[in-house]
């Protein structure tokens, strides 16, 4: 249970169900502390916690990425590819663990430890992936990513339109299109490939911009009709969902604004 919430006395019988008291809100066991049942203050507290975690994640990730680009020679990065493979394995392992064990996502401090390791590994992976780009273009892309993410977040939180309704099939189709498009580019290397990579980057940026809006509205408690509403203890998985959207947005924007090093 989070600090500020207390388990109240009671049992789980039909006549006297167990319940939780959290501030001015009461949650019965069978509603699992869903955001849709929470008061305004609790929702705002959840959102602040999620975006606080997200801010730290992005600072750590982009900090590691930029430090690797500025301080480590490109050949050093190429000659230590084992580290890239190791971080890939670790991130995949943590992703599987979080997906298969919802309790891990809600168990303090294990959720923060898992998220911290995942974030550091993502930063190292990005450092390898972006090592071919100039520092100036990386800084530009990081700045654009933060501006786009901030604008979309404000829009998603303030608009009256519910983008969680009916958008999921299109998001799935968009990701599938990106996978097929990227596979074709790798196999055939068409003439004017720089043009096609720019198209690919633009399409990817649009898809993950839509994902940011979608996931932001889920975090604000609009996903109950999808059966995807978060509980008040899901702050780690909520932060991770937005974090992955932002990282993917960054990588696709890099296709548009990144400049490779001459050496």
C-alpha positions as YAML, in Angstrom:
chain: A
units: angstrom
residues:
- id: 1
  name: UNK
  ca: [0.00, 0.00, 0.00]
- id: 2
  name: UNK
  ca: [1.24, 3.49, -0.81]
- id: 3
  name: UNK
  ca: [2.14, 5.99, 1.90]
- id: 4
  name: UNK
  ca: [-0.98, 7.95, 2.71]
- id: 5
  name: UNK
  ca: [-3.28, 4.97, 2.26]
- id: 6
  name: UNK
  ca: [-4.27, 2.56, 5.00]
- id: 7
  name: UNK
  ca: [-5.95, -0.84, 5.02]
- id: 8
  name: UNK
  ca: [-9.15, -0.60, 7.00]
- id: 9
  name: UNK
  ca: [-10.56, -3.36, 9.13]
- id: 10
  name: UNK
  ca: [-13.08, -5.69, 7.56]
- id: 11
  name: UNK
  ca: [-13.35, -8.99, 5.80]
- id: 12
  name: UNK
  ca: [-14.17, -10.06, 2.27]
- id: 13
  name: UNK
  ca: [-17.65, -11.39, 2.90]
- id: 14
  name: UNK
  ca: [-20.64, -10.14, 0.96]
- id: 15
  name: UNK
  ca: [-22.10, -8.50, 4.05]
- id: 16
  name: UNK
  ca: [-18.92, -6.84, 5.26]
- id: 17
  name: UNK
  ca: [-16.46, -6.46, 2.41]
- id: 18
  name: UNK
  ca: [-12.86, -5.44, 3.02]
- id: 19
  name: UNK
  ca: [-12.03, -1.93, 1.93]
- id: 20
  name: UNK
  ca: [-9.18, 0.54, 1.62]
- id: 21
  name: UNK
  ca: [-9.19, 4.13, 2.82]
- id: 22
  name: UNK
  ca: [-6.89, 6.40, 0.82]
- id: 23
  name: UNK
  ca: [-7.22, 10.05, 1.79]
- id: 24
  name: UNK
  ca: [-10.89, 10.93, 1.31]
- id: 25
  name: UNK
  ca: [-11.49, 7.99, -1.06]
- id: 26
  name: UNK
  ca: [-12.72, 4.52, -0.18]
- id: 27
  name: UNK
  ca: [-11.95, 1.56, -2.42]
- id: 28
  name: UNK
  ca: [-13.52, -1.83, -2.01]
- id: 29
  name: UNK
  ca: [-11.43, -4.90, -2.79]
- id: 30
  name: UNK
  ca: [-13.47, -5.80, -5.84]
- id: 31
  name: UNK
  ca: [-12.91, -2.49, -7.60]
- id: 32
  name: UNK
  ca: [-9.11, -2.84, -7.20]
- id: 33
  name: UNK
  ca: [-8.53, 0.89, -6.62]
- id: 34
  name: UNK
  ca: [-9.26, 1.83, -10.24]
- id: 35
  name: UNK
  ca: [-8.58, 5.41, -11.34]
- id: 36
  name: UNK
  ca: [-12.11, 5.63, -12.73]
- id: 37
  name: UNK
  ca: [-13.37, 5.31, -9.14]
- id: 38
  name: UNK
  ca: [-10.85, 7.74, -7.65]
- id: 39
  name: UNK
  ca: [-11.42, 11.34, -6.71]
- id: 40
  name: UNK
  ca: [-9.86, 14.30, -8.50]
- id: 41
  name: UNK
  ca: [-7.08, 14.74, -5.94]
- id: 42
  name: UNK
  ca: [-6.03, 11.10, -6.21]
- id: 43
  name: UNK
  ca: [-6.02, 11.20, -10.00]
- id: 44
  name: UNK
  ca: [-3.87, 14.31, -9.95]
- id: 45
  name: UNK
  ca: [-1.50, 12.67, -7.47]
- id: 46
  name: UNK
  ca: [-1.21, 9.63, -9.73]
- id: 47
  name: UNK
  ca: [-0.53, 11.78, -12.80]
- id: 48
  name: UNK
  ca: [2.12, 13.84, -10.97]
- id: 49
  name: UNK
  ca: [3.87, 10.67, -9.81]
- id: 50
  name: UNK
  ca: [3.81, 9.17, -13.32]
- id: 51
  name: UNK
  ca: [5.27, 12.26, -14.97]
- id: 52
  name: UNK
  ca: [7.81, 12.72, -12.20]
- id: 53
  name: UNK
  ca: [9.08, 9.20, -12.86]
- id: 54
  name: UNK
  ca: [8.98, 9.84, -16.61]
- id: 55
  name: UNK
  ca: [11.03, 13.03, -16.27]
- id: 56
  name: UNK
  ca: [13.76, 11.18, -14.36]
- id: 57
  name: UNK
  ca: [13.73, 8.36, -16.92]
- id: 58
  name: UNK
  ca: [14.17, 10.74, -19.84]
- id: 59
  name: UNK
  ca: [16.92, 12.72, -18.10]
- id: 60
  name: UNK
  ca: [18.85, 9.53, -17.34]
- id: 61
  name: UNK
  ca: [18.32, 8.03, -20.79]
- id: 62
  name: UNK
  ca: [19.22, 11.08, -22.84]
- id: 63
  name: UNK
  ca: [22.02, 11.93, -20.43]
- id: 64
  name: UNK
  ca: [23.65, 8.52, -20.94]
- id: 65
  name: UNK
  ca: [23.09, 8.69, -24.70]
- id: 66
  name: UNK
  ca: [24.63, 12.14, -25.09]
- id: 67
  name: UNK
  ca: [27.55, 11.35, -22.76]
- id: 68
  name: UNK
  ca: [28.38, 8.25, -24.80]
- id: 69
  name: UNK
  ca: [28.26, 10.31, -27.97]
- id: 70
  name: UNK
  ca: [30.48, 13.08, -26.59]
- id: 71
  name: UNK
  ca: [32.98, 11.12, -24.48]
- id: 72
  name: UNK
  ca: [33.43, 7.73, -26.16]
- id: 73
  name: UNK
  ca: [35.12, 7.30, -29.54]
- id: 74
  name: UNK
  ca: [32.97, 5.63, -32.18]
- id: 75
  name: UNK
  ca: [35.44, 2.75, -32.53]
- id: 76
  name: UNK
  ca: [35.25, 2.05, -28.79]
- id: 77
  name: UNK
  ca: [31.49, 1.65, -29.10]
- id: 78
  name: UNK
  ca: [31.85, -0.63, -32.15]
- id: 79
  name: UNK
  ca: [34.50, -2.76, -30.42]
- id: 80
  name: UNK
  ca: [32.32, -3.34, -27.36]
- id: 81
  name: UNK
  ca: [29.18, -4.62, -29.02]
- id: 82
  name: UNK
  ca: [28.86, -7.22, -26.25]
- id: 83
  name: UNK
  ca: [27.58, -4.44, -24.00]
- id: 84
  name: UNK
  ca: [24.83, -3.66, -26.48]
- id: 85
  name: UNK
  ca: [23.81, -7.33, -26.61]
- id: 86
  name: UNK
  ca: [23.84, -7.53, -22.80]
- id: 87
  name: UNK
  ca: [21.60, -4.49, -22.40]
- id: 88
  name: UNK
  ca: [19.20, -5.89, -25.02]
- id: 89
  name: UNK
  ca: [18.93, -9.14, -23.07]
- id: 90
  name: UNK
  ca: [18.41, -7.31, -19.77]
- id: 91
  name: UNK
  ca: [15.70, -5.00, -21.14]
- id: 92
  name: UNK
  ca: [13.89, -7.93, -22.75]
- id: 93
  name: UNK
  ca: [14.08, -9.87, -19.49]
- id: 94
  name: UNK
  ca: [12.71, -6.99, -17.42]
- id: 95
  name: UNK
  ca: [9.94, -6.36, -19.98]
- id: 96
  name: UNK
  ca: [8.85, -10.00, -19.79]
- id: 97
  name: UNK
  ca: [9.01, -9.96, -15.99]
- id: 98
  name: UNK
  ca: [6.86, -6.82, -15.75]
- id: 99
  name: UNK
  ca: [4.36, -8.15, -18.30]
- id: 100
  name: UNK
  ca: [4.03, -11.55, -16.63]
- id: 101
  name: UNK
  ca: [4.04, -10.33, -13.03]
- id: 102
  name: UNK
  ca: [1.71, -7.37, -12.41]
- id: 103
  name: UNK
  ca: [2.57, -7.64, -8.72]
- id: 104
  name: UNK
  ca: [6.18, -6.68, -9.50]
- id: 105
  name: UNK
  ca: [4.97, -3.43, -11.08]
- id: 106
  name: UNK
  ca: [3.15, -2.53, -7.87]
- id: 107
  name: UNK
  ca: [5.63, -3.80, -5.28]
- id: 108
  name: UNK
  ca: [7.83, -1.07, -3.78]
- id: 109
  name: UNK
  ca: [10.86, -0.89, -4.02]
- id: 110
  name: UNK
  ca: [11.19, -3.75, -6.51]
- id: 111
  name: UNK
  ca: [9.25, -1.82, -9.17]
- id: 112
  name: UNK
  ca: [11.62, 1.15, -8.92]
- id: 113
  name: UNK
  ca: [14.69, -1.10, -9.03]
- id: 114
  name: UNK
  ca: [13.44, -2.88, -12.15]
- id: 115
  name: UNK
  ca: [12.51, 0.42, -13.79]
- id: 116
  name: UNK
  ca: [15.89, 1.95, -12.93]
- id: 117
  name: UNK
  ca: [17.83, -0.95, -14.45]
- id: 118
  name: UNK
  ca: [15.60, -0.89, -17.53]
- id: 119
  name: UNK
  ca: [16.13, 2.87, -17.97]
- id: 120
  name: UNK
  ca: [19.93, 2.68, -17.69]
- id: 121
  name: UNK
  ca: [20.05, -0.19, -20.18]
- id: 122
  name: UNK
  ca: [17.83, 1.76, -22.59]
- id: 123
  name: UNK
  ca: [20.19, 4.72, -22.34]
- id: 124
  name: UNK
  ca: [23.19, 2.52, -23.18]
- id: 125
  name: UNK
  ca: [21.32, 0.92, -26.08]
- id: 126
  name: UNK
  ca: [20.43, 4.34, -27.46]
- id: 127
  name: UNK
  ca: [24.07, 5.37, -27.07]
- id: 128
  name: UNK
  ca: [25.08, 2.51, -29.38]
- id: 129
  name: UNK
  ca: [22.27, 3.13, -31.87]
- id: 130
  name: UNK
  ca: [22.93, 6.88, -32.12]
- id: 131
  name: UNK
  ca: [26.74, 6.68, -32.17]
- id: 132
  name: UNK
  ca: [26.82, 7.34, -35.93]
- id: 133
  name: UNK
  ca: [25.10, 10.71, -35.54]
- id: 134
  name: UNK
  ca: [26.63, 14.10, -34.77]
- id: 135
  name: UNK
  ca: [26.13, 15.54, -31.30]
- id: 136
  name: UNK
  ca: [24.46, 18.67, -32.72]
- id: 137
  name: UNK
  ca: [21.83, 16.61, -34.55]
- id: 138
  name: UNK
  ca: [21.25, 14.48, -31.44]
- id: 139
  name: UNK
  ca: [20.70, 17.59, -29.32]
- id: 140
  name: UNK
  ca: [18.34, 18.99, -31.95]
- id: 141
  name: UNK
  ca: [16.33, 15.76, -32.07]
- id: 142
  name: UNK
  ca: [16.17, 15.51, -28.28]
- id: 143
  name: UNK
  ca: [14.84, 19.07, -28.15]
- id: 144
  name: UNK
  ca: [12.24, 18.44, -30.86]
- id: 145
  name: UNK
  ca: [11.17, 15.22, -29.13]
- id: 146
  name: UNK
  ca: [10.66, 17.01, -25.81]
- id: 147
  name: UNK
  ca: [8.68, 19.82, -27.46]
- id: 148
  name: UNK
  ca: [6.44, 17.41, -29.38]
- id: 149
  name: UNK
  ca: [5.91, 15.24, -26.32]
- id: 150
  name: UNK
  ca: [5.06, 18.26, -24.17]
- id: 151
  name: UNK
  ca: [2.63, 19.68, -26.72]
- id: 152
  name: UNK
  ca: [0.87, 16.36, -27.24]
- id: 153
  name: UNK
  ca: [0.61, 15.79, -23.49]
- id: 154
  name: UNK
  ca: [-1.02, 19.17, -22.91]
- id: 155
  name: UNK
  ca: [-3.38, 18.55, -25.83]
- id: 156
  name: UNK
  ca: [-4.35, 15.06, -24.62]
- id: 157
  name: UNK
  ca: [-5.04, 16.30, -21.09]
- id: 158
  name: UNK
  ca: [-7.09, 19.35, -22.08]
- id: 159
  name: UNK
  ca: [-9.09, 18.21, -25.11]
- id: 160
  name: UNK
  ca: [-12.67, 17.05, -24.59]
- id: 161
  name: UNK
  ca: [-12.31, 14.46, -27.35]
- id: 162
  name: UNK
  ca: [-11.67, 10.91, -26.15]
- id: 163
  name: UNK
  ca: [-8.97, 9.44, -28.41]
- id: 164
  name: UNK
  ca: [-9.07, 6.10, -26.60]
- id: 165
  name: UNK
  ca: [-12.38, 5.37, -28.32]
- id: 166
  name: UNK
  ca: [-11.82, 3.54, -31.59]
- id: 167
  name: UNK
  ca: [-8.16, 4.50, -31.98]
- id: 168
  name: UNK
  ca: [-6.53, 1.24, -30.91]
- id: 169
  name: UNK
  ca: [-7.07, -0.69, -34.21]
- id: 170
  name: UNK
  ca: [-5.47, 2.17, -36.15]
- id: 171
  name: UNK
  ca: [-2.49, 2.24, -33.80]
- id: 172
  name: UNK
  ca: [-2.02, -1.50, -34.26]
- id: 173
  name: UNK
  ca: [-2.26, -1.09, -38.04]
- id: 174
  name: UNK
  ca: [0.27, 1.74, -37.89]
- id: 175
  name: UNK
  ca: [2.82, -0.35, -35.98]
- id: 176
  name: UNK
  ca: [2.30, -3.28, -38.36]
- id: 177
  name: UNK
  ca: [2.84, -0.95, -41.33]
- id: 178
  name: UNK
  ca: [6.07, 0.34, -39.78]
- id: 179
  name: UNK
  ca: [7.36, -3.20, -39.27]
- id: 180
  name: UNK
  ca: [6.64, -4.19, -42.87]
- id: 181
  name: UNK
  ca: [7.97, -0.89, -44.27]
- id: 182
  name: UNK
  ca: [11.20, -1.21, -42.29]
- id: 183
  name: UNK
  ca: [11.64, -4.83, -43.34]
- id: 184
  name: UNK
  ca: [11.23, -3.92, -47.02]
- id: 185
  name: UNK
  ca: [13.76, -1.08, -46.70]
- id: 186
  name: UNK
  ca: [16.32, -3.43, -45.15]
- id: 187
  name: UNK
  ca: [15.84, -6.12, -47.80]
- id: 188
  name: UNK
  ca: [15.61, -4.12, -51.02]
- id: 189
  name: UNK
  ca: [17.51, -0.84, -50.33]
- id: 190
  name: UNK
  ca: [15.53, 1.07, -53.00]
- id: 191
  name: UNK
  ca: [16.99, 3.89, -55.08]
- id: 192
  name: UNK
  ca: [16.74, 7.20, -53.32]
- id: 193
  name: UNK
  ca: [16.76, 5.33, -50.02]
- id: 194
  name: UNK
  ca: [17.33, 8.55, -48.07]
- id: 195
  name: UNK
  ca: [13.93, 9.75, -49.29]
- id: 196
  name: UNK
  ca: [12.25, 6.49, -48.26]
- id: 197
  name: UNK
  ca: [13.94, 6.53, -44.86]
- id: 198
  name: UNK
  ca: [12.60, 10.06, -44.36]
- id: 199
  name: UNK
  ca: [9.10, 8.84, -45.24]
- id: 200
  name: UNK
  ca: [9.59, 5.94, -42.84]
- id: 201
  name: UNK
  ca: [10.73, 8.31, -40.09]
- id: 202
  name: UNK
  ca: [7.80, 10.65, -40.65]
- id: 203
  name: UNK
  ca: [5.29, 7.80, -40.56]
- id: 204
  name: UNK
  ca: [6.84, 6.41, -37.37]
- id: 205
  name: UNK
  ca: [6.77, 9.84, -35.72]
- id: 206
  name: UNK
  ca: [3.06, 10.18, -36.53]
- id: 207
  name: UNK
  ca: [2.23, 6.72, -35.17]
- id: 208
  name: UNK
  ca: [4.04, 7.22, -31.87]
- id: 209
  name: UNK
  ca: [2.71, 10.76, -31.51]
- id: 210
  name: UNK
  ca: [-0.74, 9.16, -31.63]
- id: 211
  name: UNK
  ca: [0.41, 6.62, -29.06]
- id: 212
  name: UNK
  ca: [1.48, 9.43, -26.72]
- id: 213
  name: UNK
  ca: [-2.00, 10.97, -26.93]
- id: 214
  name: UNK
  ca: [-3.65, 7.56, -26.45]
- id: 215
  name: UNK
  ca: [-1.53, 6.53, -23.46]
- id: 216
  name: UNK
  ca: [-1.77, 9.98, -21.87]
- id: 217
  name: UNK
  ca: [-5.55, 9.77, -21.88]
- id: 218
  name: UNK
  ca: [-5.36, 6.27, -20.39]
- id: 219
  name: UNK
  ca: [-3.25, 7.70, -17.58]
- id: 220
  name: UNK
  ca: [-5.89, 10.38, -17.06]
- id: 221
  name: UNK
  ca: [-8.45, 7.61, -16.46]
- id: 222
  name: UNK
  ca: [-10.30, 7.47, -19.78]
- id: 223
  name: UNK
  ca: [-9.69, 3.80, -20.58]
- id: 224
  name: UNK
  ca: [-12.41, 2.14, -18.53]
- id: 225
  name: UNK
  ca: [-14.49, 1.30, -21.63]
- id: 226
  name: UNK
  ca: [-11.49, -0.64, -22.99]
- id: 227
  name: UNK
  ca: [-10.95, -2.57, -19.78]
- id: 228
  name: UNK
  ca: [-7.53, -0.88, -19.59]
- id: 229
  name: UNK
  ca: [-7.99, 1.50, -16.69]
- id: 230
  name: UNK
  ca: [-4.96, 1.85, -14.41]
- id: 231
  name: UNK
  ca: [-5.12, 1.39, -10.65]
- id: 232
  name: UNK
  ca: [-3.51, 3.87, -8.28]
- id: 233
  name: UNK
  ca: [-0.58, 1.47, -7.82]
- id: 234
  name: UNK
  ca: [0.20, 1.24, -11.56]
- id: 235
  name: UNK
  ca: [2.37, 4.36, -11.68]
- id: 236
  name: UNK
  ca: [5.46, 2.44, -12.85]
- id: 237
  name: UNK
  ca: [3.80, 0.67, -15.76]
- id: 238
  name: UNK
  ca: [2.01, 3.90, -16.72]
- id: 239
  name: UNK
  ca: [5.31, 5.82, -16.77]
- id: 240
  name: UNK
  ca: [6.94, 3.02, -18.75]
- id: 241
  name: UNK
  ca: [4.23, 3.09, -21.41]
- id: 242
  name: UNK
  ca: [4.73, 6.82, -22.07]
- id: 243
  name: UNK
  ca: [8.51, 6.45, -21.83]
- id: 244
  name: UNK
  ca: [8.59, 3.84, -24.59]
- id: 245
  name: UNK
  ca: [6.37, 6.04, -26.76]
- id: 246
  name: UNK
  ca: [8.79, 8.95, -26.34]
- id: 247
  name: UNK
  ca: [11.88, 6.82, -27.06]
- id: 248
  name: UNK
  ca: [10.30, 5.47, -30.24]
- id: 249
  name: UNK
  ca: [9.29, 8.99, -31.25]
- id: 250
  name: UNK
  ca: [12.90, 10.11, -30.74]
- id: 251
  name: UNK
  ca: [14.29, 7.29, -32.90]
- id: 252
  name: UNK
  ca: [11.90, 8.04, -35.76]
- id: 253
  name: UNK
  ca: [12.54, 11.79, -35.57]
- id: 254
  name: UNK
  ca: [16.24, 10.95, -35.77]
- id: 255
  name: UNK
  ca: [15.53, 9.51, -39.23]
- id: 256
  name: UNK
  ca: [14.36, 12.99, -40.21]
- id: 257
  name: UNK
  ca: [16.76, 15.30, -38.38]
- id: 258
  name: UNK
  ca: [19.83, 13.17, -37.66]
- id: 259
  name: UNK
  ca: [23.12, 13.89, -39.47]
- id: 260
  name: UNK
  ca: [25.69, 11.10, -39.63]
- id: 261
  name: UNK
  ca: [29.33, 11.71, -38.75]
- id: 262
  name: UNK
  ca: [31.81, 12.01, -41.62]
- id: 263
  name: UNK
  ca: [34.18, 9.52, -40.02]
...
